[in-house]
PDB file as gemmi writes it, atoms N, CA and C in Angstrom:
CRYST1    1.000    1.000    1.000  90.00  90.00  90.00 P 1                      
ATOM      1  N   MET A   1     -18.556 -19.101   1.685  1.00  0.00           N  
ATOM      2  CA  MET A   1     -18.205 -18.556   2.470  1.00  0.00           C  
ATOM      3  C   MET A   1     -16.726 -17.784   1.871  1.00  0.00           C  
ATOM      4  N   THR A   2     -16.255 -16.664   1.952  1.00  0.00           N  
ATOM      5  CA  THR A   2     -14.863 -16.375   1.817  1.00  0.00           C  
ATOM      6  C   THR A   2     -14.208 -16.041   3.027  1.00  0.00           C  
ATOM      7  N   ALA A   3     -12.718 -16.164   2.445  1.00  0.00           N  
ATOM      8  CA  ALA A   3     -12.090 -16.123   3.571  1.00  0.00           C  
ATOM      9  C   ALA A   3     -11.840 -15.023   4.576  1.00  0.00           C  
ATOM     10  N   THR A   4     -12.498 -13.817   3.674  1.00  0.00           N  
ATOM     11  CA  THR A   4     -12.761 -12.474   4.871  1.00  0.00           C  
ATOM     12  C   THR A   4     -13.362 -12.941   5.949  1.00  0.00           C  
ATOM     13  N   GLN A   5     -14.930 -13.199   5.260  1.00  0.00           N  
ATOM     14  CA  GLN A   5     -16.055 -13.745   6.323  1.00  0.00           C  
ATOM     15  C   GLN A   5     -15.378 -14.651   7.120  1.00  0.00           C  
ATOM     16  N   ARG A   6     -15.186 -15.502   6.735  1.00  0.00           N  
ATOM     17  CA  ARG A   6     -14.888 -16.775   7.602  1.00  0.00           C  
ATOM     18  C   ARG A   6     -14.024 -16.537   8.606  1.00  0.00           C  
ATOM     19  N   ILE A   7     -12.877 -15.619   8.458  1.00  0.00           N  
ATOM     20  CA  ILE A   7     -11.979 -14.810   9.759  1.00  0.00           C  
ATOM     21  C   ILE A   7     -12.494 -13.846  10.553  1.00  0.00           C  
ATOM     22  N   LEU A   8     -13.742 -13.071   9.931  1.00  0.00           N  
ATOM     23  CA  LEU A   8     -14.540 -12.534  10.789  1.00  0.00           C  
ATOM     24  C   LEU A   8     -15.164 -13.195  12.027  1.00  0.00           C  
ATOM     25  N   ASP A   9     -15.633 -14.377  11.154  1.00  0.00           N  
ATOM     26  CA  ASP A   9     -16.457 -15.330  11.897  1.00  0.00           C  
ATOM     27  C   ASP A   9     -15.500 -15.946  13.230  1.00  0.00           C  
ATOM     28  N   LEU A  10     -14.268 -16.116  12.645  1.00  0.00           N  
ATOM     29  CA  LEU A  10     -13.278 -16.728  13.795  1.00  0.00           C  
ATOM     30  C   LEU A  10     -13.420 -15.646  15.246  1.00  0.00           C  
ATOM     31  N   ALA A  11     -12.786 -14.418  14.202  1.00  0.00           N  
ATOM     32  CA  ALA A  11     -12.632 -13.388  15.149  1.00  0.00           C  
ATOM     33  C   ALA A  11     -13.654 -13.110  16.308  1.00  0.00           C  
ATOM     34  N   ALA A  12     -14.778 -13.308  15.656  1.00  0.00           N  
ATOM     35  CA  ALA A  12     -16.252 -12.850  17.036  1.00  0.00           C  
ATOM     36  C   ALA A  12     -16.374 -14.220  17.801  1.00  0.00           C  
ATOM     37  N   ALA A  13     -15.813 -15.470  17.349  1.00  0.00           N  
ATOM     38  CA  ALA A  13     -15.977 -16.663  18.393  1.00  0.00           C  
ATOM     39  C   ALA A  13     -15.121 -16.341  19.404  1.00  0.00           C  
ATOM     40  N   ALA A  14     -13.597 -15.978  19.086  1.00  0.00           N  
ATOM     41  CA  ALA A  14     -12.528 -16.215  19.694  1.00  0.00           C  
ATOM     42  C   ALA A  14     -12.868 -15.814  21.287  1.00  0.00           C  
ATOM     43  N   PRO A  15     -13.637 -14.355  21.370  1.00  0.00           N  
ATOM     44  CA  PRO A  15     -13.374 -14.109  22.986  1.00  0.00           C  
ATOM     45  C   PRO A  15     -14.295 -15.185  24.062  1.00  0.00           C  
ATOM     46  N   SER A  16     -14.933 -16.092  23.744  1.00  0.00           N  
ATOM     47  CA  SER A  16     -16.149 -16.828  24.094  1.00  0.00           C  
ATOM     48  C   SER A  16     -14.954 -18.094  24.188  1.00  0.00           C  
ATOM     49  N   SER A  17     -14.152 -18.444  23.419  1.00  0.00           N  
ATOM     50  CA  SER A  17     -13.180 -19.843  22.980  1.00  0.00           C  
ATOM     51  C   SER A  17     -12.140 -19.564  24.010  1.00  0.00           C  
ATOM     52  N   HIS A  18     -11.796 -21.045  25.007  1.00  0.00           N  
ATOM     53  CA  HIS A  18     -10.693 -20.940  25.455  1.00  0.00           C  
ATOM     54  C   HIS A  18      -9.452 -22.120  25.138  1.00  0.00           C  
ATOM     55  N   GLY A  19      -8.191 -22.301  25.495  1.00  0.00           N  
ATOM     56  CA  GLY A  19      -7.581 -23.208  25.661  1.00  0.00           C  
ATOM     57  C   GLY A  19      -7.573 -23.631  24.306  1.00  0.00           C  
ATOM     58  N   GLU A  20      -7.398 -25.027  24.238  1.00  0.00           N  
ATOM     59  CA  GLU A  20      -7.258 -25.613  22.788  1.00  0.00           C  
ATOM     60  C   GLU A  20      -8.054 -25.215  22.063  1.00  0.00           C  
ATOM     61  N   ASN A  21      -9.512 -24.740  22.023  1.00  0.00           N  
ATOM     62  CA  ASN A  21     -10.548 -24.158  20.808  1.00  0.00           C  
ATOM     63  C   ASN A  21      -9.829 -22.971  20.475  1.00  0.00           C  
ATOM     64  N   LEU A  22      -9.270 -22.280  21.285  1.00  0.00           N  
ATOM     65  CA  LEU A  22      -9.149 -20.419  21.275  1.00  0.00           C  
ATOM     66  C   LEU A  22      -7.443 -21.174  20.173  1.00  0.00           C  
ATOM     67  N   VAL A  23      -6.883 -21.873  20.263  1.00  0.00           N  
ATOM     68  CA  VAL A  23      -5.868 -22.000  19.541  1.00  0.00           C  
ATOM     69  C   VAL A  23      -6.149 -22.684  18.253  1.00  0.00           C  
ATOM     70  N   LEU A  24      -6.971 -23.416  17.752  1.00  0.00           N  
ATOM     71  CA  LEU A  24      -8.072 -23.853  16.741  1.00  0.00           C  
ATOM     72  C   LEU A  24      -8.297 -23.014  16.274  1.00  0.00           C  
ATOM     73  N   LEU A  25      -8.929 -21.888  16.769  1.00  0.00           N  
ATOM     74  CA  LEU A  25      -9.265 -21.084  16.027  1.00  0.00           C  
ATOM     75  C   LEU A  25      -8.291 -20.061  15.540  1.00  0.00           C  
ATOM     76  N   LEU A  26      -7.354 -19.564  16.204  1.00  0.00           N  
ATOM     77  CA  LEU A  26      -6.176 -19.205  15.815  1.00  0.00           C  
ATOM     78  C   LEU A  26      -5.647 -19.272  14.907  1.00  0.00           C  
ATOM     79  N   SER A  27      -5.337 -20.671  14.529  1.00  0.00           N  
ATOM     80  CA  SER A  27      -4.659 -21.526  13.837  1.00  0.00           C  
ATOM     81  C   SER A  27      -5.456 -21.260  12.160  1.00  0.00           C  
ATOM     82  N   GLU A  28      -6.754 -21.633  12.407  1.00  0.00           N  
ATOM     83  CA  GLU A  28      -7.391 -21.488  11.122  1.00  0.00           C  
ATOM     84  C   GLU A  28      -7.502 -19.972  10.304  1.00  0.00           C  
ATOM     85  N   ALA A  29      -7.729 -18.998  11.873  1.00  0.00           N  
ATOM     86  CA  ALA A  29      -7.479 -17.880  10.788  1.00  0.00           C  
ATOM     87  C   ALA A  29      -6.107 -17.271  10.641  1.00  0.00           C  
ATOM     88  N   ASN A  30      -5.111 -17.889  11.140  1.00  0.00           N  
ATOM     89  CA  ASN A  30      -3.479 -17.539  10.739  1.00  0.00           C  
ATOM     90  C   ASN A  30      -3.244 -18.293   9.256  1.00  0.00           C  
ATOM     91  N   GLU A  31      -3.919 -19.354   8.549  1.00  0.00           N  
ATOM     92  CA  GLU A  31      -4.073 -20.011   7.703  1.00  0.00           C  
ATOM     93  C   GLU A  31      -4.852 -19.403   6.267  1.00  0.00           C  
ATOM     94  N   LEU A  32      -5.711 -18.601   7.175  1.00  0.00           N  
ATOM     95  CA  LEU A  32      -6.587 -17.732   6.210  1.00  0.00           C  
ATOM     96  C   LEU A  32      -5.925 -16.425   5.634  1.00  0.00           C  
ATOM     97  N   TYR A  33      -5.462 -15.882   7.296  1.00  0.00           N  
ATOM     98  CA  TYR A  33      -4.551 -14.617   6.808  1.00  0.00           C  
ATOM     99  C   TYR A  33      -3.524 -14.436   6.052  1.00  0.00           C  
ATOM    100  N   GLN A  34      -2.915 -15.742   6.279  1.00  0.00           N  
ATOM    101  CA  GLN A  34      -1.861 -16.494   5.026  1.00  0.00           C  
ATOM    102  C   GLN A  34      -2.137 -16.472   3.736  1.00  0.00           C  
ATOM    103  N   GLN A  35      -2.901 -16.919   3.225  1.00  0.00           N  
ATOM    104  CA  GLN A  35      -3.724 -17.274   2.185  1.00  0.00           C  
ATOM    105  C   GLN A  35      -4.033 -15.963   1.425  1.00  0.00           C  
ATOM    106  N   GLY A  36      -4.857 -15.025   2.353  1.00  0.00           N  
ATOM    107  CA  GLY A  36      -5.490 -13.594   1.908  1.00  0.00           C  
ATOM    108  C   GLY A  36      -4.260 -12.785   1.173  1.00  0.00           C  
ATOM    109  N   LEU A  37      -2.952 -12.594   2.022  1.00  0.00           N  
ATOM    110  CA  LEU A  37      -2.009 -12.236   1.496  1.00  0.00           C  
ATOM    111  C   LEU A  37      -1.320 -12.553   0.361  1.00  0.00           C  
ATOM    112  N   GLN A  38      -1.616 -13.833   0.284  1.00  0.00           N  
ATOM    113  CA  GLN A  38      -0.641 -14.984  -0.937  1.00  0.00           C  
ATOM    114  C   GLN A  38      -1.286 -14.481  -2.277  1.00  0.00           C  
ATOM    115  N   ASP A  39      -2.722 -14.502  -2.146  1.00  0.00           N  
ATOM    116  CA  ASP A  39      -3.966 -14.119  -2.986  1.00  0.00           C  
ATOM    117  C   ASP A  39      -3.708 -12.788  -3.429  1.00  0.00           C  
ATOM    118  N   LEU A  40      -3.653 -12.020  -2.606  1.00  0.00           N  
ATOM    119  CA  LEU A  40      -3.691 -10.334  -2.921  1.00  0.00           C  
ATOM    120  C   LEU A  40      -2.189 -10.175  -3.212  1.00  0.00           C  
ATOM    121  N   ARG A  41      -0.805 -10.453  -2.690  1.00  0.00           N  
ATOM    122  CA  ARG A  41       0.656 -10.412  -3.638  1.00  0.00           C  
ATOM    123  C   ARG A  41      -0.014 -10.885  -5.184  1.00  0.00           C  
ATOM    124  N   ARG A  42      -0.190 -11.529  -5.604  1.00  0.00           N  
ATOM    125  CA  ARG A  42      -0.683 -12.359  -6.802  1.00  0.00           C  
ATOM    126  C   ARG A  42      -1.121 -10.772  -7.413  1.00  0.00           C  
ATOM    127  N   GLU A  43      -2.241 -10.344  -7.165  1.00  0.00           N  
ATOM    128  CA  GLU A  43      -2.926  -9.490  -7.652  1.00  0.00           C  
ATOM    129  C   GLU A  43      -2.447  -8.604  -7.732  1.00  0.00           C  
ATOM    130  N   VAL A  44      -1.647  -7.646  -6.843  1.00  0.00           N  
ATOM    131  CA  VAL A  44      -0.489  -6.504  -6.784  1.00  0.00           C  
ATOM    132  C   VAL A  44       0.306  -7.021  -7.823  1.00  0.00           C  
ATOM    133  N   ALA A  45       1.026  -8.323  -7.747  1.00  0.00           N  
ATOM    134  CA  ALA A  45       1.897  -8.701  -8.923  1.00  0.00           C  
ATOM    135  C   ALA A  45       1.096  -8.348 -10.329  1.00  0.00           C  
ATOM    136  N   ALA A  46       0.136  -8.550 -10.451  1.00  0.00           N  
ATOM    137  CA  ALA A  46      -0.260  -8.779 -12.030  1.00  0.00           C  
ATOM    138  C   ALA A  46      -1.082  -7.254 -12.376  1.00  0.00           C  
ATOM    139  N   ARG A  47      -1.452  -6.600 -11.448  1.00  0.00           N  
ATOM    140  CA  ARG A  47      -1.643  -5.052 -11.625  1.00  0.00           C  
ATOM    141  C   ARG A  47      -0.614  -4.438 -11.585  1.00  0.00           C  
ATOM    142  N   LEU A  48       0.445  -4.039 -11.271  1.00  0.00           N  
ATOM    143  CA  LEU A  48       1.823  -3.458 -11.270  1.00  0.00           C  
ATOM    144  C   LEU A  48       2.766  -4.305 -11.964  1.00  0.00           C  
ATOM    145  N   GLY A  49       2.359  -5.556 -12.414  1.00  0.00           N  
ATOM    146  CA  GLY A  49       4.169  -5.874 -13.396  1.00  0.00           C  
ATOM    147  C   GLY A  49       4.828  -4.916 -14.414  1.00  0.00           C  
ATOM    148  N   GLY A  50       3.350  -4.054 -14.782  1.00  0.00           N  
ATOM    149  CA  GLY A  50       4.292  -2.962 -15.886  1.00  0.00           C  
ATOM    150  C   GLY A  50       5.488  -2.677 -15.529  1.00  0.00           C  
ATOM    151  N   LEU A  51       5.054  -2.003 -14.030  1.00  0.00           N  
ATOM    152  CA  LEU A  51       6.109  -0.822 -13.749  1.00  0.00           C  
ATOM    153  C   LEU A  51       7.492  -1.055 -13.715  1.00  0.00           C  
ATOM    154  N   SER A  52       8.467  -0.378 -13.820  1.00  0.00           N  
ATOM    155  CA  SER A  52       9.917  -0.440 -13.413  1.00  0.00           C  
ATOM    156  C   SER A  52      10.403  -0.708 -11.910  1.00  0.00           C  
ATOM    157  N   THR A  53      11.391  -1.412 -11.599  1.00  0.00           N  
ATOM    158  CA  THR A  53      11.591  -1.840  -9.961  1.00  0.00           C  
ATOM    159  C   THR A  53      11.453  -0.360  -9.411  1.00  0.00           C  
ATOM    160  N   ALA A  54      12.097   0.565  -9.994  1.00  0.00           N  
ATOM    161  CA  ALA A  54      12.344   2.145  -9.676  1.00  0.00           C  
ATOM    162  C   ALA A  54      11.136   2.761  -9.746  1.00  0.00           C  
ATOM    163  N   ASP A  55      10.111   2.217 -10.345  1.00  0.00           N  
ATOM    164  CA  ASP A  55       8.453   3.040  -9.925  1.00  0.00           C  
ATOM    165  C   ASP A  55       8.107   1.769  -8.870  1.00  0.00           C  
ATOM    166  N   LEU A  56       7.873   0.706  -8.410  1.00  0.00           N  
ATOM    167  CA  LEU A  56       7.609   0.016  -7.806  1.00  0.00           C  
ATOM    168  C   LEU A  56       7.919   0.745  -6.282  1.00  0.00           C  
ATOM    169  N   MET A  57       9.012   1.082  -6.189  1.00  0.00           N  
ATOM    170  CA  MET A  57       9.676   1.499  -5.191  1.00  0.00           C  
ATOM    171  C   MET A  57       9.372   2.751  -4.651  1.00  0.00           C  
ATOM    172  N   HIS A  58       9.032   3.360  -5.661  1.00  0.00           N  
ATOM    173  CA  HIS A  58       8.538   4.871  -5.665  1.00  0.00           C  
ATOM    174  C   HIS A  58       6.989   4.590  -4.559  1.00  0.00           C  
ATOM    175  N   ALA A  59       6.498   3.458  -5.403  1.00  0.00           N  
ATOM    176  CA  ALA A  59       4.927   3.182  -5.321  1.00  0.00           C  
ATOM    177  C   ALA A  59       4.770   2.995  -3.851  1.00  0.00           C  
ATOM    178  N   ALA A  60       5.995   1.952  -3.692  1.00  0.00           N  
ATOM    179  CA  ALA A  60       5.981   1.233  -1.763  1.00  0.00           C  
ATOM    180  C   ALA A  60       6.457   2.668  -0.695  1.00  0.00           C  
ATOM    181  N   ASP A  61       7.457   3.661  -1.384  1.00  0.00           N  
ATOM    182  CA  ASP A  61       7.469   4.865  -0.455  1.00  0.00           C  
ATOM    183  C   ASP A  61       6.115   5.780  -0.227  1.00  0.00           C  
ATOM    184  N   THR A  62       5.822   6.007  -1.423  1.00  0.00           N  
ATOM    185  CA  THR A  62       4.311   6.593  -1.373  1.00  0.00           C  
ATOM    186  C   THR A  62       3.339   5.746  -0.264  1.00  0.00           C  
ATOM    187  N   ALA A  63       3.400   4.803  -0.367  1.00  0.00           N  
ATOM    188  CA  ALA A  63       2.100   3.856   0.717  1.00  0.00           C  
ATOM    189  C   ALA A  63       2.346   3.462   2.088  1.00  0.00           C  
ATOM    190  N   GLY A  64       4.094   4.460   2.243  1.00  0.00           N  
ATOM    191  CA  GLY A  64       4.523   4.549   3.460  1.00  0.00           C  
ATOM    192  C   GLY A  64       5.372   3.404   3.704  1.00  0.00           C  
ATOM    193  N   THR A  65       5.978   2.688   2.797  1.00  0.00           N  
ATOM    194  CA  THR A  65       6.582   1.178   3.077  1.00  0.00           C  
ATOM    195  C   THR A  65       8.038   1.782   3.047  1.00  0.00           C  
ATOM    196  N   PRO A  66       8.636   2.548   2.908  1.00  0.00           N  
ATOM    197  CA  PRO A  66      10.095   2.299   2.352  1.00  0.00           C  
ATOM    198  C   PRO A  66      11.197   1.375   2.151  1.00  0.00           C  
ATOM    199  N   CYS A  67      11.497   1.184   0.727  1.00  0.00           N  
ATOM    200  CA  CYS A  67      12.394  -0.106   0.556  1.00  0.00           C  
ATOM    201  C   CYS A  67      13.775   0.448   0.630  1.00  0.00           C  
ATOM    202  N   ASP A  68      14.493  -0.957   0.886  1.00  0.00           N  
ATOM    203  CA  ASP A  68      16.119  -0.396   0.906  1.00  0.00           C  
ATOM    204  C   ASP A  68      16.134  -0.857  -0.504  1.00  0.00           C  
ATOM    205  N   PRO A  69      16.944  -0.236  -1.106  1.00  0.00           N  
ATOM    206  CA  PRO A  69      17.480  -0.339  -2.624  1.00  0.00           C  
ATOM    207  C   PRO A  69      18.008  -1.693  -3.089  1.00  0.00           C  
ATOM    208  N   SER A  70      18.374  -2.600  -2.238  1.00  0.00           N  
ATOM    209  CA  SER A  70      19.170  -4.050  -2.368  1.00  0.00           C  
ATOM    210  C   SER A  70      17.761  -4.787  -2.474  1.00  0.00           C  
ATOM    211  N   GLN A  71      16.373  -4.616  -2.264  1.00  0.00           N  
ATOM    212  CA  GLN A  71      15.374  -5.318  -2.252  1.00  0.00           C  
ATOM    213  C   GLN A  71      15.024  -5.857  -3.661  1.00  0.00           C  
ATOM    214  N   ASP A  72      14.547  -6.547  -4.154  1.00  0.00           N  
ATOM    215  CA  ASP A  72      14.075  -7.024  -5.354  1.00  0.00           C  
ATOM    216  C   ASP A  72      12.650  -7.022  -5.797  1.00  0.00           C  
ATOM    217  N   ARG A  73      12.539  -7.006  -7.170  1.00  0.00           N  
ATOM    218  CA  ARG A  73      11.192  -6.599  -7.605  1.00  0.00           C  
ATOM    219  C   ARG A  73      10.118  -7.127  -6.707  1.00  0.00           C  
ATOM    220  N   ALA A  74      10.468  -8.322  -6.329  1.00  0.00           N  
ATOM    221  CA  ALA A  74       9.373  -9.691  -5.969  1.00  0.00           C  
ATOM    222  C   ALA A  74       9.001  -9.024  -3.765  1.00  0.00           C  
ATOM    223  N   GLU A  75      10.304  -8.761  -3.776  1.00  0.00           N  
ATOM    224  CA  GLU A  75      10.269  -8.374  -2.337  1.00  0.00           C  
ATOM    225  C   GLU A  75       9.597  -6.893  -1.974  1.00  0.00           C  
ATOM    226  N   VAL A  76       9.675  -6.092  -3.360  1.00  0.00           N  
ATOM    227  CA  VAL A  76       8.927  -4.433  -3.195  1.00  0.00           C  
ATOM    228  C   VAL A  76       7.280  -4.871  -3.471  1.00  0.00           C  
ATOM    229  N   ILE A  77       6.977  -5.862  -3.960  1.00  0.00           N  
ATOM    230  CA  ILE A  77       5.784  -6.189  -4.621  1.00  0.00           C  
ATOM    231  C   ILE A  77       5.084  -6.827  -3.699  1.00  0.00           C  
ATOM    232  N   LEU A  78       5.632  -7.405  -2.488  1.00  0.00           N  
ATOM    233  CA  LEU A  78       5.113  -8.412  -0.773  1.00  0.00           C  
ATOM    234  C   LEU A  78       5.179  -6.779  -0.100  1.00  0.00           C  
ATOM    235  N   LEU A  79       6.016  -6.051  -0.084  1.00  0.00           N  
ATOM    236  CA  LEU A  79       5.588  -4.625   0.580  1.00  0.00           C  
ATOM    237  C   LEU A  79       4.451  -4.253   0.891  1.00  0.00           C  
ATOM    238  N   LEU A  80       4.176  -3.677  -0.626  1.00  0.00           N  
ATOM    239  CA  LEU A  80       3.365  -3.506  -1.462  1.00  0.00           C  
ATOM    240  C   LEU A  80       1.605  -3.944  -1.215  1.00  0.00           C  
ATOM    241  N   ALA A  81       1.786  -5.302  -1.326  1.00  0.00           N  
ATOM    242  CA  ALA A  81       0.832  -6.294  -0.645  1.00  0.00           C  
ATOM    243  C   ALA A  81       0.683  -6.366   0.400  1.00  0.00           C  
ATOM    244  N   LEU A  82       1.469  -6.405   1.203  1.00  0.00           N  
ATOM    245  CA  LEU A  82       1.442  -6.035   2.752  1.00  0.00           C  
ATOM    246  C   LEU A  82       1.054  -4.728   3.287  1.00  0.00           C  
ATOM    247  N   ALA A  83       1.177  -3.711   2.787  1.00  0.00           N  
ATOM    248  CA  ALA A  83       0.728  -3.017   3.133  1.00  0.00           C  
ATOM    249  C   ALA A  83      -1.107  -2.642   2.867  1.00  0.00           C  
ATOM    250  N   GLU A  84      -1.392  -2.911   1.782  1.00  0.00           N  
ATOM    251  CA  GLU A  84      -2.647  -2.807   1.469  1.00  0.00           C  
ATOM    252  C   GLU A  84      -3.465  -4.140   2.109  1.00  0.00           C  
ATOM    253  N   TRP A  85      -2.476  -5.138   2.402  1.00  0.00           N  
ATOM    254  CA  TRP A  85      -3.615  -6.283   3.096  1.00  0.00           C  
ATOM    255  C   TRP A  85      -3.913  -5.925   4.627  1.00  0.00           C  
ATOM    256  N   GLU A  86      -3.078  -5.053   4.802  1.00  0.00           N  
ATOM    257  CA  GLU A  86      -2.859  -4.787   6.395  1.00  0.00           C  
ATOM    258  C   GLU A  86      -4.084  -3.885   6.704  1.00  0.00           C  
ATOM    259  N   MET A  87      -4.697  -3.264   5.930  1.00  0.00           N  
ATOM    260  CA  MET A  87      -6.096  -2.256   5.906  1.00  0.00           C  
ATOM    261  C   MET A  87      -6.952  -2.863   5.474  1.00  0.00           C  
ATOM    262  N   SER A  88      -6.912  -4.140   5.323  1.00  0.00           N  
ATOM    263  CA  SER A  88      -8.239  -4.893   4.891  1.00  0.00           C  
ATOM    264  C   SER A  88      -8.828  -5.237   6.163  1.00  0.00           C  
ATOM    265  N   PRO A  89     -10.390  -5.496   6.193  1.00  0.00           N  
ATOM    266  CA  PRO A  89     -10.549  -5.581   7.415  1.00  0.00           C  
ATOM    267  C   PRO A  89     -10.673  -7.311   8.014  1.00  0.00           C  
ATOM    268  N   ALA A  90     -10.235  -8.149   6.771  1.00  0.00           N  
ATOM    269  CA  ALA A  90      -9.755  -9.430   7.590  1.00  0.00           C  
ATOM    270  C   ALA A  90      -8.456  -9.661   8.474  1.00  0.00           C  
ATOM    271  N   ALA A  91      -7.476  -8.539   7.842  1.00  0.00           N  
ATOM    272  CA  ALA A  91      -6.309  -8.260   8.598  1.00  0.00           C  
ATOM    273  C   ALA A  91      -6.473  -7.745   9.465  1.00  0.00           C  
ATOM    274  N   MET A  92      -7.018  -6.880   9.954  1.00  0.00           N  
ATOM    275  CA  MET A  92      -7.482  -5.974  10.921  1.00  0.00           C  
ATOM    276  C   MET A  92      -8.194  -7.122  11.973  1.00  0.00           C  
ATOM    277  N   ALA A  93      -9.235  -7.558  11.933  1.00  0.00           N  
ATOM    278  CA  ALA A  93     -10.187  -8.766  12.779  1.00  0.00           C  
ATOM    279  C   ALA A  93      -8.907  -9.746  13.306  1.00  0.00           C  
ATOM    280  N   TYR A  94      -8.281 -10.108  12.215  1.00  0.00           N  
ATOM    281  CA  TYR A  94      -6.795 -11.345  12.598  1.00  0.00           C  
ATOM    282  C   TYR A  94      -6.363 -10.799  13.669  1.00  0.00           C  
ATOM    283  N   ALA A  95      -5.902  -9.622  13.252  1.00  0.00           N  
ATOM    284  CA  ALA A  95      -4.656  -8.589  14.302  1.00  0.00           C  
ATOM    285  C   ALA A  95      -4.992  -8.506  15.548  1.00  0.00           C  
ATOM    286  N   GLU A  96      -6.569  -8.319  15.613  1.00  0.00           N  
ATOM    287  CA  GLU A  96      -6.910  -7.888  16.849  1.00  0.00           C  
ATOM    288  C   GLU A  96      -7.547  -9.443  17.505  1.00  0.00           C  
ATOM    289  N   MET A  97      -7.696  -9.940  16.982  1.00  0.00           N  
ATOM    290  CA  MET A  97      -8.200 -11.581  17.152  1.00  0.00           C  
ATOM    291  C   MET A  97      -6.859 -12.349  18.153  1.00  0.00           C  
ATOM    292  N   ALA A  98      -5.710 -11.805  17.621  1.00  0.00           N  
ATOM    293  CA  ALA A  98      -3.799 -12.682  17.712  1.00  0.00           C  
ATOM    294  C   ALA A  98      -3.509 -11.735  18.743  1.00  0.00           C  
ATOM    295  N   GLY A  99      -3.847 -10.405  19.419  1.00  0.00           N  
ATOM    296  CA  GLY A  99      -3.701 -10.104  19.975  1.00  0.00           C  
ATOM    297  C   GLY A  99      -4.494  -9.936  21.547  1.00  0.00           C  
ATOM    298  N   ALA A 100      -5.815 -10.407  21.431  1.00  0.00           N  
ATOM    299  CA  ALA A 100      -6.104 -10.264  22.561  1.00  0.00           C  
ATOM    300  C   ALA A 100      -6.287 -11.727  23.094  1.00  0.00           C  
ATOM    301  N   ALA A 101      -5.665 -12.951  22.138  1.00  0.00           N  
ATOM    302  CA  ALA A 101      -5.325 -14.524  22.922  1.00  0.00           C  
ATOM    303  C   ALA A 101      -4.186 -13.667  23.312  1.00  0.00           C  
ATOM    304  N   ALA A 102      -3.260 -13.145  22.849  1.00  0.00           N  
ATOM    305  CA  ALA A 102      -1.408 -13.228  23.731  1.00  0.00           C  
ATOM    306  C   ALA A 102      -2.019 -12.629  25.205  1.00  0.00           C  
ATOM    307  N   ARG A 103      -2.802 -11.779  25.054  1.00  0.00           N  
ATOM    308  CA  ARG A 103      -2.969 -10.898  26.476  1.00  0.00           C  
ATOM    309  C   ARG A 103      -3.469 -11.768  27.473  1.00  0.00           C  
ATOM    310  N   ARG A 104      -4.304 -13.102  26.676  1.00  0.00           N  
ATOM    311  CA  ARG A 104      -4.908 -13.893  27.427  1.00  0.00           C  
ATOM    312  C   ARG A 104      -3.856 -15.150  27.066  1.00  0.00           C  
ATOM    313  N   GLY A 105      -2.326 -15.028  27.330  1.00  0.00           N  
ATOM    314  CA  GLY A 105      -1.440 -16.017  26.957  1.00  0.00           C  
ATOM    315  C   GLY A 105      -1.515 -17.413  26.048  1.00  0.00           C  
ATOM    316  N   ILE A 106      -2.793 -16.763  25.230  1.00  0.00           N  
ATOM    317  CA  ILE A 106      -2.386 -17.877  24.154  1.00  0.00           C  
ATOM    318  C   ILE A 106      -2.079 -17.497  22.386  1.00  0.00           C  
ATOM    319  N   CYS A 107      -0.944 -18.087  21.966  1.00  0.00           N  
ATOM    320  CA  CYS A 107      -0.467 -18.251  20.668  1.00  0.00           C  
ATOM    321  C   CYS A 107       0.110 -18.925  19.824  1.00  0.00           C  
ATOM    322  N   LEU A 108       0.442 -18.760  18.581  1.00  0.00           N  
ATOM    323  CA  LEU A 108       0.544 -20.468  18.006  1.00  0.00           C  
ATOM    324  C   LEU A 108       2.004 -20.215  17.842  1.00  0.00           C  
ATOM    325  N   VAL A 109       2.944 -19.779  18.479  1.00  0.00           N  
ATOM    326  CA  VAL A 109       4.249 -19.822  18.526  1.00  0.00           C  
ATOM    327  C   VAL A 109       4.605 -20.147  19.721  1.00  0.00           C  
ATOM    328  N   PRO A 110       5.135 -21.236  20.095  1.00  0.00           N  
ATOM    329  CA  PRO A 110       5.141 -21.630  21.308  1.00  0.00           C  
ATOM    330  C   PRO A 110       6.566 -21.065  21.909  1.00  0.00           C  
ATOM    331  N   GLU A 111       6.331 -20.189  23.315  1.00  0.00           N  
ATOM    332  CA  GLU A 111       7.592 -20.089  24.305  1.00  0.00           C  
ATOM    333  C   GLU A 111       8.662 -20.910  24.076  1.00  0.00           C  
ATOM    334  N   GLU A 112       9.553 -20.318  24.106  1.00  0.00           N  
ATOM    335  CA  GLU A 112      11.232 -21.093  24.376  1.00  0.00           C  
ATOM    336  C   GLU A 112      11.581 -20.987  25.409  1.00  0.00           C  
TER     337      GLU A 112                                                      
END                                                                             
């Protein structure tokens, strides 16, 4: 099973989960979300590795993710990967899952 499919499965199970079970689902989905983003970051870095930093910044601007001139290559590549990742079914399912859980008072970050 792919990480995307597992996130979709977790998101489908979340509405009928409560309390600690929902926290466990969110935690697993969060780990998969982070893993998916890092995998995509590596793919984007390989795919765009030959571009100059200026070209990367132009690509980020074109993708709707403007960059600050102080950002280095790695940061720009991460922004490009994040912009692409956020449009993936896995990321959208996780965002919806986390939002729905938050509306029910459940989140991974404890309140201070």
